[in-house]
Amino acid sequence: MKIMLIGASAAGKTTLIQRLIDKEIKYDKTQTIEYIGNFIDTPGEYMQQRGYWGSLTITSHDADIIGLVQDSTSEDCWFSGGLTSKFEKPVIGILTKIDSEDSNPAQGRAYLELAGCTTIFEVSSFTNEGVDELSENLHKLVDQYKQENATRFSADYFD
């Protein structure tokens, strides 16, 4: 199972991965696309600079699920309308930093819905709120995706 997280700089992608894999939470600026266990962490600049979108598209082929990560405290939206249609696999929305005083979940949800996300999870990597629910649903989504695409993943595919 591979889950790719895409979002702007400081949206909380790396911190969320640290929480999901039970690592110590510490600031770690992602400089390049990194494979961390079952996760693919992407630099925010790749989302914010359209010249890097090709890298995101190509890397998405390694993932079973795409997670669009939106910071609930940010008024900026870097996701274009209908972005989810770019990927031929499940895409979920993840709204981060919901524990912050200046969190605006309604606005963050609107941005993710504009991008085409119909399934949205609200999480706090610091308080762990919503993280267990997200983790359980990621496992279910991966299992469902693999079942629906079983012929693409058959053992004798390359024979």
PDB file of C-alpha atoms in Angstrom:
ATOM      1  CA  MET A   1       0.000   0.000   0.000  1.00  0.00           C
ATOM      2  CA  LYS A   2       1.393   3.387  -0.971  1.00  0.00           C
ATOM      3  CA  ILE A   3      -0.262   6.663  -0.071  1.00  0.00           C
ATOM      4  CA  MET A   4       0.946   9.882  -1.691  1.00  0.00           C
ATOM      5  CA  LEU A   5       0.354  13.183   0.071  1.00  0.00           C
ATOM      6  CA  ILE A   6       0.180  16.360  -2.000  1.00  0.00           C
ATOM      7  CA  GLY A   7      -0.299  19.871  -0.654  1.00  0.00           C
ATOM      8  CA  ALA A   8       1.258  23.286  -0.201  1.00  0.00           C
ATOM      9  CA  SER A   9       4.342  23.959   1.897  1.00  0.00           C
ATOM     10  CA  ALA A  10       3.648  23.765   5.635  1.00  0.00           C
ATOM     11  CA  ALA A  11       0.268  22.050   5.103  1.00  0.00           C
ATOM     12  CA  GLY A  12       1.325  19.309   7.515  1.00  0.00           C
ATOM     13  CA  LYS A  13       2.097  16.413   5.162  1.00  0.00           C
ATOM     14  CA  THR A  14       5.362  15.303   6.770  1.00  0.00           C
ATOM     15  CA  THR A  15       4.032  15.773  10.309  1.00  0.00           C
ATOM     16  CA  LEU A  16       0.969  13.685   9.460  1.00  0.00           C
ATOM     17  CA  ILE A  17       3.177  10.911   8.100  1.00  0.00           C
ATOM     18  CA  GLN A  18       5.270  11.038  11.272  1.00  0.00           C
ATOM     19  CA  ARG A  19       2.072  10.631  13.328  1.00  0.00           C
ATOM     20  CA  LEU A  20       0.704   7.814  11.157  1.00  0.00           C
ATOM     21  CA  ILE A  21       3.904   5.758  11.424  1.00  0.00           C
ATOM     22  CA  ASP A  22       4.449   6.541  15.133  1.00  0.00           C
ATOM     23  CA  LYS A  23       7.639   8.535  14.643  1.00  0.00           C
ATOM     24  CA  GLU A  24       8.698  11.434  16.817  1.00  0.00           C
ATOM     25  CA  ILE A  25       7.022  14.586  15.536  1.00  0.00           C
ATOM     26  CA  LYS A  26       9.636  17.113  14.545  1.00  0.00           C
ATOM     27  CA  TYR A  27       9.908  19.733  11.857  1.00  0.00           C
ATOM     28  CA  ASP A  28      11.516  18.275   8.758  1.00  0.00           C
ATOM     29  CA  LYS A  29      11.269  20.271   5.531  1.00  0.00           C
ATOM     30  CA  THR A  30      10.751  17.913   2.602  1.00  0.00           C
ATOM     31  CA  GLN A  31      13.154  18.898  -0.188  1.00  0.00           C
ATOM     32  CA  THR A  32      12.447  16.157  -2.731  1.00  0.00           C
ATOM     33  CA  ILE A  33       9.899  13.400  -3.205  1.00  0.00           C
ATOM     34  CA  GLU A  34      10.557  10.932  -0.390  1.00  0.00           C
ATOM     35  CA  TYR A  35       9.352   7.370   0.090  1.00  0.00           C
ATOM     36  CA  ILE A  36       8.781   6.816   3.811  1.00  0.00           C
ATOM     37  CA  GLY A  37       7.463   3.333   4.514  1.00  0.00           C
ATOM     38  CA  ASN A  38       4.039   3.166   2.843  1.00  0.00           C
ATOM     39  CA  PHE A  39       3.927   6.907   2.212  1.00  0.00           C
ATOM     40  CA  ILE A  40       5.145   9.172  -0.526  1.00  0.00           C
ATOM     41  CA  ASP A  41       5.895  12.640   0.851  1.00  0.00           C
ATOM     42  CA  THR A  42       6.045  15.467  -1.653  1.00  0.00           C
ATOM     43  CA  PRO A  43       7.510  18.957  -1.288  1.00  0.00           C
ATOM     44  CA  GLY A  44       4.906  21.709  -1.153  1.00  0.00           C
ATOM     45  CA  GLU A  45       6.774  23.579  -3.860  1.00  0.00           C
ATOM     46  CA  TYR A  46       5.837  20.809  -6.291  1.00  0.00           C
ATOM     47  CA  MET A  47       2.184  21.753  -5.812  1.00  0.00           C
ATOM     48  CA  GLN A  48       2.815  25.492  -5.773  1.00  0.00           C
ATOM     49  CA  GLN A  49       4.952  25.643  -8.920  1.00  0.00           C
ATOM     50  CA  ARG A  50       3.191  24.220 -11.945  1.00  0.00           C
ATOM     51  CA  GLY A  51       6.496  23.306 -13.582  1.00  0.00           C
ATOM     52  CA  TYR A  52       6.812  20.465 -11.070  1.00  0.00           C
ATOM     53  CA  TRP A  53       3.331  19.038 -11.610  1.00  0.00           C
ATOM     54  CA  GLY A  54       4.753  16.482 -14.047  1.00  0.00           C
ATOM     55  CA  SER A  55       6.802  15.010 -11.197  1.00  0.00           C
ATOM     56  CA  LEU A  56       3.668  14.693  -9.076  1.00  0.00           C
ATOM     57  CA  THR A  57       1.775  13.031 -11.915  1.00  0.00           C
ATOM     58  CA  ILE A  58       4.533  10.530 -12.634  1.00  0.00           C
ATOM     59  CA  THR A  59       5.061   9.735  -8.949  1.00  0.00           C
ATOM     60  CA  SER A  60       1.322   9.234  -8.451  1.00  0.00           C
ATOM     61  CA  HIS A  61       1.611   6.030 -10.499  1.00  0.00           C
ATOM     62  CA  ASP A  62       3.514   4.500  -7.566  1.00  0.00           C
ATOM     63  CA  ALA A  63       0.623   5.232  -5.173  1.00  0.00           C
ATOM     64  CA  ASP A  64      -2.587   3.352  -4.421  1.00  0.00           C
ATOM     65  CA  ILE A  65      -4.250   6.419  -2.886  1.00  0.00           C
ATOM     66  CA  ILE A  66      -3.675  10.138  -3.301  1.00  0.00           C
ATOM     67  CA  GLY A  67      -4.270  12.457  -0.354  1.00  0.00           C
ATOM     68  CA  LEU A  68      -4.742  16.161  -1.032  1.00  0.00           C
ATOM     69  CA  VAL A  69      -3.659  17.933   2.157  1.00  0.00           C
ATOM     70  CA  GLN A  70      -5.131  21.339   3.002  1.00  0.00           C
ATOM     71  CA  ASP A  71      -4.036  23.400   6.003  1.00  0.00           C
ATOM     72  CA  SER A  72      -7.248  24.481   7.776  1.00  0.00           C
ATOM     73  CA  THR A  73      -5.531  27.671   8.979  1.00  0.00           C
ATOM     74  CA  SER A  74      -4.545  28.839   5.498  1.00  0.00           C
ATOM     75  CA  GLU A  75      -6.622  31.093   3.300  1.00  0.00           C
ATOM     76  CA  ASP A  76      -4.624  29.935   0.269  1.00  0.00           C
ATOM     77  CA  CYS A  77      -5.781  27.153  -2.007  1.00  0.00           C
ATOM     78  CA  TRP A  78      -3.321  25.604  -4.446  1.00  0.00           C
ATOM     79  CA  PHE A  79      -5.655  22.919  -5.786  1.00  0.00           C
ATOM     80  CA  SER A  80      -7.264  23.603  -9.139  1.00  0.00           C
ATOM     81  CA  GLY A  81     -10.902  22.762  -9.737  1.00  0.00           C
ATOM     82  CA  GLY A  82     -11.380  19.105 -10.621  1.00  0.00           C
ATOM     83  CA  LEU A  83      -7.784  18.171  -9.763  1.00  0.00           C
ATOM     84  CA  THR A  84      -8.853  14.706  -8.585  1.00  0.00           C
ATOM     85  CA  SER A  85      -9.785  13.759 -12.160  1.00  0.00           C
ATOM     86  CA  LYS A  86      -6.067  13.884 -13.011  1.00  0.00           C
ATOM     87  CA  PHE A  87      -5.508  10.662 -11.058  1.00  0.00           C
ATOM     88  CA  GLU A  88      -6.861   7.211 -11.940  1.00  0.00           C
ATOM     89  CA  LYS A  89      -7.111   6.092  -8.336  1.00  0.00           C
ATOM     90  CA  PRO A  90      -8.910   7.099  -5.168  1.00  0.00           C
ATOM     91  CA  VAL A  91      -8.244  10.662  -4.030  1.00  0.00           C
ATOM     92  CA  ILE A  92      -9.174  11.810  -0.550  1.00  0.00           C
ATOM     93  CA  GLY A  93      -9.026  15.180   1.124  1.00  0.00           C
ATOM     94  CA  ILE A  94      -7.188  15.671   4.393  1.00  0.00           C
ATOM     95  CA  LEU A  95      -7.774  18.832   6.388  1.00  0.00           C
ATOM     96  CA  THR A  96      -4.930  19.408   8.853  1.00  0.00           C
ATOM     97  CA  LYS A  97      -4.322  21.584  11.913  1.00  0.00           C
ATOM     98  CA  ILE A  98      -7.944  21.428  13.069  1.00  0.00           C
ATOM     99  CA  ASP A  99      -6.751  21.950  16.653  1.00  0.00           C
ATOM    100  CA  SER A 100      -5.436  25.444  15.852  1.00  0.00           C
ATOM    101  CA  GLU A 101      -7.259  28.454  17.186  1.00  0.00           C
ATOM    102  CA  ASP A 102      -7.426  30.017  13.721  1.00  0.00           C
ATOM    103  CA  SER A 103      -8.627  26.836  12.021  1.00  0.00           C
ATOM    104  CA  ASN A 104     -11.365  27.374   9.437  1.00  0.00           C
ATOM    105  CA  PRO A 105     -12.587  23.869   8.533  1.00  0.00           C
ATOM    106  CA  ALA A 106     -15.487  25.119   6.395  1.00  0.00           C
ATOM    107  CA  GLN A 107     -13.150  27.045   4.111  1.00  0.00           C
ATOM    108  CA  GLY A 108     -10.630  24.178   3.952  1.00  0.00           C
ATOM    109  CA  ARG A 109     -13.398  21.706   3.086  1.00  0.00           C
ATOM    110  CA  ALA A 110     -14.623  24.043   0.343  1.00  0.00           C
ATOM    111  CA  TYR A 111     -11.130  24.062  -1.207  1.00  0.00           C
ATOM    112  CA  LEU A 112     -10.917  20.262  -1.124  1.00  0.00           C
ATOM    113  CA  GLU A 113     -14.430  19.892  -2.537  1.00  0.00           C
ATOM    114  CA  LEU A 114     -13.517  22.296  -5.355  1.00  0.00           C
ATOM    115  CA  ALA A 115     -10.610  19.987  -6.193  1.00  0.00           C
ATOM    116  CA  GLY A 116     -13.097  17.100  -6.406  1.00  0.00           C
ATOM    117  CA  CYS A 117     -12.649  15.383  -3.029  1.00  0.00           C
ATOM    118  CA  THR A 118     -15.826  13.681  -1.864  1.00  0.00           C
ATOM    119  CA  THR A 119     -14.204  11.985   1.131  1.00  0.00           C
ATOM    120  CA  ILE A 120     -12.552  14.425   3.533  1.00  0.00           C
ATOM    121  CA  PHE A 121     -10.883  13.717   6.863  1.00  0.00           C
ATOM    122  CA  GLU A 122     -10.190  16.349   9.504  1.00  0.00           C
ATOM    123  CA  VAL A 123      -7.058  15.688  11.564  1.00  0.00           C
ATOM    124  CA  SER A 124      -4.639  17.139  14.058  1.00  0.00           C
ATOM    125  CA  SER A 125      -1.211  15.546  14.000  1.00  0.00           C
ATOM    126  CA  PHE A 126      -0.422  17.097  17.378  1.00  0.00           C
ATOM    127  CA  THR A 127      -3.517  16.037  19.342  1.00  0.00           C
ATOM    128  CA  ASN A 128      -4.057  12.878  17.239  1.00  0.00           C
ATOM    129  CA  GLU A 129      -7.678  13.920  16.635  1.00  0.00           C
ATOM    130  CA  GLY A 130      -9.039  12.134  13.566  1.00  0.00           C
ATOM    131  CA  VAL A 131      -5.737  10.355  12.814  1.00  0.00           C
ATOM    132  CA  ASP A 132      -6.926   6.870  13.845  1.00  0.00           C
ATOM    133  CA  GLU A 133     -10.061   7.242  11.708  1.00  0.00           C
ATOM    134  CA  LEU A 134      -7.918   8.360   8.763  1.00  0.00           C
ATOM    135  CA  SER A 135      -5.553   5.410   9.213  1.00  0.00           C
ATOM    136  CA  GLU A 136      -8.382   2.865   9.353  1.00  0.00           C
ATOM    137  CA  ASN A 137     -10.007   4.319   6.251  1.00  0.00           C
ATOM    138  CA  LEU A 138      -6.723   4.383   4.331  1.00  0.00           C
ATOM    139  CA  HIS A 139      -6.358   0.641   4.904  1.00  0.00           C
ATOM    140  CA  LYS A 140      -9.937   0.043   3.740  1.00  0.00           C
ATOM    141  CA  LEU A 141      -9.467   2.200   0.635  1.00  0.00           C
ATOM    142  CA  VAL A 142      -6.254   0.408  -0.334  1.00  0.00           C
ATOM    143  CA  ASP A 143      -7.894  -3.010   0.084  1.00  0.00           C
ATOM    144  CA  GLN A 144     -10.884  -1.884  -1.977  1.00  0.00           C
ATOM    145  CA  TYR A 145      -8.668  -0.415  -4.721  1.00  0.00           C
ATOM    146  CA  LYS A 146      -6.565  -3.574  -4.954  1.00  0.00           C
ATOM    147  CA  GLN A 147      -9.675  -5.760  -5.074  1.00  0.00           C
ATOM    148  CA  GLU A 148     -11.241  -3.658  -7.828  1.00  0.00           C
ATOM    149  CA  ASN A 149      -7.997  -3.777  -9.821  1.00  0.00           C
ATOM    150  CA  ALA A 150      -7.000  -7.370  -9.052  1.00  0.00           C
ATOM    151  CA  THR A 151      -6.305  -8.222 -12.696  1.00  0.00           C
ATOM    152  CA  ARG A 152      -3.827  -5.357 -12.933  1.00  0.00           C
ATOM    153  CA  PHE A 153      -1.906  -6.737  -9.961  1.00  0.00           C
ATOM    154  CA  SER A 154      -2.024 -10.477 -10.721  1.00  0.00           C
ATOM    155  CA  ALA A 155       1.112 -12.480 -10.010  1.00  0.00           C
ATOM    156  CA  ASP A 156       1.475 -13.616 -13.622  1.00  0.00           C
ATOM    157  CA  TYR A 157       0.908 -10.183 -15.142  1.00  0.00           C
ATOM    158  CA  PHE A 158       4.382 -10.059 -16.700  1.00  0.00           C
ATOM    159  CA  ASP A 159       4.583 -13.736 -17.735  1.00  0.00           C
TER     160      ASP A 159
END
